[in-house]
Each structure stands twice: as structure tokens, then as C-alpha cells.
mmCIF file of C-alpha atoms in Angstrom:
data_model
loop_
_atom_site.group_PDB
_atom_site.id
_atom_site.type_symbol
_atom_site.label_atom_id
_atom_site.label_comp_id
_atom_site.label_asym_id
_atom_site.label_seq_id
_atom_site.Cartn_x
_atom_site.Cartn_y
_atom_site.Cartn_z
ATOM 1 C CA MET A 1 -53.174 27.836 -7.380
ATOM 2 C CA ASP A 2 -50.902 24.897 -6.303
ATOM 3 C CA LEU A 3 -53.727 22.301 -5.810
ATOM 4 C CA LYS A 4 -51.051 19.771 -5.254
ATOM 5 C CA GLU A 5 -49.357 21.743 -2.722
ATOM 6 C CA ASN A 6 -52.410 22.674 -1.019
ATOM 7 C CA PHE A 7 -53.407 18.808 -1.035
ATOM 8 C CA ILE A 8 -49.630 17.747 0.709
ATOM 9 C CA GLN A 9 -49.988 20.474 3.472
ATOM 10 C CA LEU A 10 -53.650 19.108 4.459
ATOM 11 C CA CYS A 11 -52.785 15.497 4.927
ATOM 12 C CA GLY A 12 -49.344 16.983 6.294
ATOM 13 C CA SER A 13 -51.922 18.354 9.365
ATOM 14 C CA PHE A 14 -52.821 14.782 9.438
ATOM 15 C CA SER A 15 -50.341 12.212 8.821
ATOM 16 C CA GLU A 16 -46.418 12.409 8.289
ATOM 17 C CA GLU A 17 -46.529 9.519 5.798
ATOM 18 C CA GLN A 18 -45.402 11.656 3.018
ATOM 19 C CA GLN A 19 -45.126 8.816 0.236
ATOM 20 C CA LEU A 20 -48.900 8.181 0.950
ATOM 21 C CA ILE A 21 -49.578 11.854 0.639
ATOM 22 C CA LYS A 22 -48.239 11.889 -2.443
ATOM 23 C CA VAL A 23 -49.684 8.351 -4.032
ATOM 24 C CA LEU A 24 -52.910 9.976 -2.805
ATOM 25 C CA TRP A 25 -52.455 12.989 -4.622
ATOM 26 C CA GLN A 26 -51.592 11.295 -7.738
ATOM 27 C CA GLU A 27 -54.486 9.368 -7.565
ATOM 28 C CA ILE A 28 -56.616 12.681 -7.564
ATOM 29 C CA ASP A 29 -54.380 14.104 -10.409
ATOM 30 C CA LYS A 30 -55.783 11.209 -12.308
ATOM 31 C CA LYS A 31 -59.287 11.002 -11.875
ATOM 32 C CA TYR A 32 -59.382 14.441 -12.441
ATOM 33 C CA SER A 33 -57.686 14.504 -15.401
ATOM 34 C CA GLU A 34 -59.083 11.052 -17.189
ATOM 35 C CA LYS A 35 -60.331 11.696 -20.661
ATOM 36 C CA GLY A 36 -63.510 13.297 -21.065
ATOM 37 C CA ARG A 37 -63.806 15.092 -18.200
ATOM 38 C CA TYR A 38 -64.387 18.745 -20.035
ATOM 39 C CA TYR A 39 -65.917 20.343 -16.953
ATOM 40 C CA HIS A 40 -65.599 18.041 -13.603
ATOM 41 C CA ASN A 41 -61.424 18.531 -14.291
ATOM 42 C CA ILE A 42 -58.761 20.138 -11.794
ATOM 43 C CA ARG A 43 -59.643 23.658 -12.950
ATOM 44 C CA HIS A 44 -63.389 22.920 -11.416
ATOM 45 C CA LEU A 45 -61.376 22.250 -8.354
ATOM 46 C CA GLU A 46 -59.232 24.954 -8.433
ATOM 47 C CA ASN A 47 -62.297 27.141 -9.144
ATOM 48 C CA MET A 48 -63.755 25.899 -6.080
ATOM 49 C CA PHE A 49 -60.910 26.724 -3.902
ATOM 50 C CA LEU A 50 -60.804 30.279 -5.200
ATOM 51 C CA GLU A 51 -64.618 30.712 -4.422
ATOM 52 C CA LEU A 52 -64.093 29.109 -0.663
ATOM 53 C CA GLU A 53 -60.968 31.166 0.240
ATOM 54 C CA THR A 54 -63.376 34.282 0.367
ATOM 55 C CA VAL A 55 -65.071 32.983 2.845
ATOM 56 C CA LYS A 56 -63.111 31.084 4.894
ATOM 57 C CA ASP A 57 -63.418 32.426 7.931
ATOM 58 C CA CYS A 58 -67.108 31.456 7.565
ATOM 59 C CA ILE A 59 -66.647 28.275 7.527
ATOM 60 C CA SER A 60 -66.365 25.807 10.699
ATOM 61 C CA ASN A 61 -64.147 22.871 9.645
ATOM 62 C CA PHE A 62 -61.813 24.115 6.766
ATOM 63 C CA PRO A 63 -60.130 20.948 6.545
ATOM 64 C CA ALA A 64 -62.688 18.717 6.197
ATOM 65 C CA LEU A 65 -64.461 20.740 3.543
ATOM 66 C CA CYS A 66 -61.254 20.805 2.112
ATOM 67 C CA PHE A 67 -61.158 17.413 1.585
ATOM 68 C CA SER A 68 -64.433 17.303 0.263
ATOM 69 C CA VAL A 69 -63.924 19.582 -2.336
ATOM 70 C CA PHE A 70 -60.623 17.416 -3.384
ATOM 71 C CA TYR A 71 -62.986 13.994 -3.240
ATOM 72 C CA HIS A 72 -66.718 15.334 -4.559
ATOM 73 C CA ASP A 73 -66.255 14.273 -8.139
ATOM 74 C CA VAL A 74 -63.394 12.192 -7.599
ATOM 75 C CA ILE A 75 -65.559 9.623 -9.408
ATOM 76 C CA TYR A 76 -67.585 10.900 -12.725
ATOM 77 C CA ASP A 77 -68.971 8.718 -15.191
ATOM 78 C CA ALA A 78 -71.709 10.538 -17.176
ATOM 79 C CA SER A 79 -73.861 7.294 -17.398
ATOM 80 C CA SER A 80 -73.942 6.858 -13.513
ATOM 81 C CA LYS A 81 -76.324 7.952 -11.373
ATOM 82 C CA ARG A 82 -74.285 6.914 -8.244
ATOM 83 C CA ASN A 83 -70.875 9.209 -8.639
ATOM 84 C CA GLU A 84 -71.983 10.678 -5.683
ATOM 85 C CA GLU A 85 -71.591 8.210 -3.498
ATOM 86 C CA LYS A 86 -68.975 6.114 -4.920
ATOM 87 C CA SER A 87 -66.946 9.564 -4.525
ATOM 88 C CA ALA A 88 -67.557 9.466 -1.100
ATOM 89 C CA GLU A 89 -66.818 5.438 -0.642
ATOM 90 C CA PHE A 90 -63.430 6.416 -2.421
ATOM 91 C CA ALA A 91 -62.917 9.345 0.410
ATOM 92 C CA ALA A 92 -63.666 7.487 3.456
ATOM 93 C CA ILE A 93 -61.370 4.443 2.522
ATOM 94 C CA ARG A 94 -58.523 7.525 1.662
ATOM 95 C CA LEU A 95 -59.035 8.975 4.754
ATOM 96 C CA HIS A 96 -58.980 6.059 6.837
ATOM 97 C CA LYS A 97 -55.446 5.868 5.388
ATOM 98 C CA LEU A 98 -54.614 8.826 6.640
ATOM 99 C CA ASN A 99 -55.615 8.348 10.458
ATOM 100 C CA ILE A 100 -58.432 10.946 9.799
ATOM 101 C CA ASN A 101 -60.556 10.577 12.985
ATOM 102 C CA THR A 102 -64.357 9.287 12.238
ATOM 103 C CA ALA A 103 -66.141 12.666 13.061
ATOM 104 C CA ILE A 104 -64.480 14.393 9.873
ATOM 105 C CA ILE A 105 -64.713 11.141 7.354
ATOM 106 C CA ASP A 106 -68.364 11.432 8.408
ATOM 107 C CA SER A 107 -68.552 14.854 7.774
ATOM 108 C CA VAL A 108 -66.707 14.702 4.572
ATOM 109 C CA THR A 109 -68.713 11.697 2.912
ATOM 110 C CA ALA A 110 -72.220 13.535 4.018
ATOM 111 C CA GLN A 111 -71.044 16.621 2.139
ATOM 112 C CA ILE A 112 -70.164 15.027 -0.388
ATOM 113 C CA ASN A 113 -73.579 13.077 -0.749
ATOM 114 C CA ALA A 114 -74.942 16.065 -1.128
ATOM 115 C CA THR A 115 -73.915 17.265 -3.683
ATOM 116 C CA LYS A 116 -76.227 14.667 -5.356
ATOM 117 C CA ALA A 117 -79.356 16.858 -4.862
ATOM 118 C CA HIS A 118 -77.947 20.073 -3.833
ATOM 119 C CA LEU A 119 -80.702 20.970 -0.953
ATOM 120 C CA LEU A 120 -80.637 23.115 1.534
ATOM 121 C CA SER A 121 -78.420 21.474 4.533
ATOM 122 C CA ASP A 122 -78.624 22.078 8.372
ATOM 123 C CA ASP A 123 -74.600 21.920 8.378
ATOM 124 C CA HIS A 124 -73.473 25.377 7.263
ATOM 125 C CA ASP A 125 -70.163 24.343 6.064
ATOM 126 C CA THR A 126 -72.446 22.052 3.517
ATOM 127 C CA ASN A 127 -74.154 24.683 2.386
ATOM 128 C CA TYR A 128 -70.686 26.502 1.246
ATOM 129 C CA LEU A 129 -69.760 23.422 -0.725
ATOM 130 C CA LEU A 130 -72.912 23.088 -2.186
ATOM 131 C CA ASP A 131 -72.728 26.872 -3.150
ATOM 132 C CA ALA A 132 -68.906 26.896 -4.616
ATOM 133 C CA ASP A 133 -70.148 23.372 -6.379
ATOM 134 C CA LEU A 134 -72.472 25.769 -7.900
ATOM 135 C CA SER A 135 -70.867 29.137 -8.512
ATOM 136 C CA ILE A 136 -70.380 28.717 -12.329
ATOM 137 C CA LEU A 137 -73.898 28.928 -12.874
ATOM 138 C CA GLY A 138 -73.559 32.867 -11.787
ATOM 139 C CA LYS A 139 -70.750 33.699 -13.862
ATOM 140 C CA ASP A 140 -70.627 35.995 -17.012
ATOM 141 C CA SER A 141 -71.930 34.535 -20.254
ATOM 142 C CA GLU A 142 -69.141 34.072 -22.234
ATOM 143 C CA THR A 143 -67.752 31.389 -19.104
ATOM 144 C CA TYR A 144 -71.059 30.089 -18.758
ATOM 145 C CA ILE A 145 -71.753 29.237 -22.179
ATOM 146 C CA ASN A 146 -68.550 27.304 -21.989
ATOM 147 C CA TYR A 147 -69.261 25.483 -19.397
ATOM 148 C CA ILE A 148 -72.539 24.612 -21.297
ATOM 149 C CA LYS A 149 -70.346 23.606 -24.187
ATOM 150 C CA ASN A 150 -68.042 21.138 -21.822
ATOM 151 C CA ILE A 151 -71.114 20.099 -19.683
ATOM 152 C CA ARG A 152 -72.139 18.796 -23.271
ATOM 153 C CA LYS A 153 -69.066 17.078 -24.036
ATOM 154 C CA GLU A 154 -69.245 14.956 -21.086
ATOM 155 C CA TYR A 155 -72.366 13.879 -22.278
ATOM 156 C CA SER A 156 -71.469 13.119 -25.662
ATOM 157 C CA MET A 157 -72.385 9.379 -25.703
ATOM 158 C CA TYR A 158 -76.285 10.488 -25.584
ATOM 159 C CA PRO A 159 -78.004 12.289 -28.309
ATOM 160 C CA ASP A 160 -79.648 15.311 -28.538
ATOM 161 C CA PHE A 161 -82.967 13.763 -28.369
ATOM 162 C CA LEU A 162 -82.161 12.117 -24.980
ATOM 163 C CA TYR A 163 -79.671 14.914 -23.693
ATOM 164 C CA ARG A 164 -82.268 17.650 -23.771
ATOM 165 C CA PRO A 165 -84.611 16.305 -21.771
ATOM 166 C CA GLY A 166 -82.178 15.326 -18.872
ATOM 167 C CA ARG A 167 -80.582 18.300 -19.006
ATOM 168 C CA LYS A 168 -84.074 20.525 -19.017
ATOM 169 C CA LYS A 169 -85.071 18.646 -15.797
ATOM 170 C CA VAL A 170 -81.772 19.034 -13.989
ATOM 171 C CA LEU A 171 -81.824 23.004 -15.027
ATOM 172 C CA GLN A 172 -85.651 23.327 -14.052
ATOM 173 C CA HIS A 173 -84.984 21.655 -10.556
ATOM 174 C CA PHE A 174 -82.348 24.346 -9.820
ATOM 175 C CA LEU A 175 -85.133 27.230 -11.096
ATOM 176 C CA ASP A 176 -87.610 25.618 -9.017
ATOM 177 C CA LEU A 177 -85.911 25.798 -5.591
ATOM 178 C CA LYS A 178 -86.596 28.931 -3.723
ATOM 179 C CA HIS A 179 -82.788 29.573 -3.837
ATOM 180 C CA ILE A 180 -80.120 28.289 -5.560
ATOM 181 C CA PHE A 181 -77.680 29.139 -3.451
ATOM 182 C CA LYS A 182 -78.164 28.497 -0.087
ATOM 183 C CA THR A 183 -75.353 31.411 2.035
ATOM 184 C CA ASP A 184 -75.791 34.832 2.002
ATOM 185 C CA TYR A 185 -72.486 35.612 0.650
ATOM 186 C CA PHE A 186 -73.086 33.261 -2.969
ATOM 187 C CA LYS A 187 -76.820 34.175 -2.969
ATOM 188 C CA ASP A 188 -75.377 37.874 -3.524
ATOM 189 C CA GLN A 189 -73.178 37.082 -5.606
ATOM 190 C CA TYR A 190 -74.610 34.945 -8.043
ATOM 191 C CA GLU A 191 -78.569 33.943 -7.391
ATOM 192 C CA ILE A 192 -79.870 36.641 -9.664
ATOM 193 C CA PRO A 193 -77.214 36.018 -13.094
ATOM 194 C CA ALA A 194 -77.958 32.127 -12.283
ATOM 195 C CA ARG A 195 -80.920 32.142 -12.903
ATOM 196 C CA GLU A 196 -80.430 34.840 -15.703
ATOM 197 C CA ASN A 197 -78.049 32.086 -17.316
ATOM 198 C CA ILE A 198 -80.635 28.818 -16.716
ATOM 199 C CA LYS A 199 -83.337 30.732 -18.431
ATOM 200 C CA PHE A 200 -81.138 31.401 -21.250
ATOM 201 C CA GLU A 201 -80.052 27.720 -21.243
ATOM 202 C CA LEU A 202 -83.397 26.297 -21.710
ATOM 203 C CA GLY A 203 -84.439 28.527 -23.970
ATOM 204 C CA ASN A 204 -81.825 27.315 -26.525
ATOM 205 C CA LEU A 205 -82.318 23.398 -25.739
#
């Protein structure tokens, strides 16, 4: 998947300023390639787009959702509790530069902020974004174990006695949800294996 080409085409639907679009892509590429990003990187975006391509026809505003994917983790600091808010603010500024209408920008910022708690949304498109973001939880064992290792590397500044309780809290939050996945498609695909993977990880923390 060529994320750069996808981004250029996406922006080209709203703006003819090719130099601006090029700069915005370079900015995204640089952010997601920062040192210390072992999971929240370009590969994560590629995986989300692959997941969403399958359900594209179910999404009301696919361009808006694409912007949400590109920018949802653009700001990522493992020691911060405001990554989502900062990413949403970052996205809004860039989308204004592209002269994208306020309704789409508001939708994108709301969707990005929704990735903080991953709760069921009244907005159907948001639920697809949340499910694609969490699809890693329902992957095969080898993929999930690799994900666990990469997340641990991102939080390497914390010793185990601090990391483990925090990670347990996050995982338990997902188990306590009536459904981890909000849409029927993702629920059918990943709900059962995700719960098995999370229980496996909890049992090894």
C-alpha cells in the first residue's frame, strides 16, 4: 500500500496546492518514523487502511475517516496522557490549510479524540475507525506477541513495576467492555480472538 500516494490523492480532492500537500505528507512521514515508535508507526497506518478497505462501502464519509487515520497518532509520546487531543489539534491546523470545510474538520477531530477511550460512538464512521485501530488485538498469536513486544519497547522508559500495573489496567478496560469491537464486521472477525489474546497477555504480566 502506497500511503504517500493515498494521502496526495486524498488532499488533491480538496486543494490544488501540490507543494503544501507534499509538505504535509513529509510531516506525517517524519512523525510516524520518529525514534521510539515500534508500533505506532507507518505500518500501523497501513494495517488500518487495509482493514478499512474491506468495509469502505459501509462508511458514510470515507475521506474524513482517511484523514482521521493519517492523523490519529501523529503526536505520540508514551509519557503523555494528551496524545489524542494534541493529534486532533495538529490535524485541525493542517486541514484548515487545505481549506477543508469546518464540518469535515470537526468530524476528524472528534474521531481522533474518540481513540482515547475507545467507547461506542453514536457516529457509525467513528466506530469503524476505533475497530480498525484495535484490530491488532484479534490477530494471530505470533502477530499479537510481536505487538506486545513493540508496545513494551515504546514504554521502555518505565521499569516493569510501573509498566505492568498500567498495562493491566488498559487490558482489563477492554475486557470489561460489553464488546471490544463496535461494528458487526469487526466483531465477527476479531472479538473472540481478541479476548483470548488479552487474557493470554494478562496471564503473563
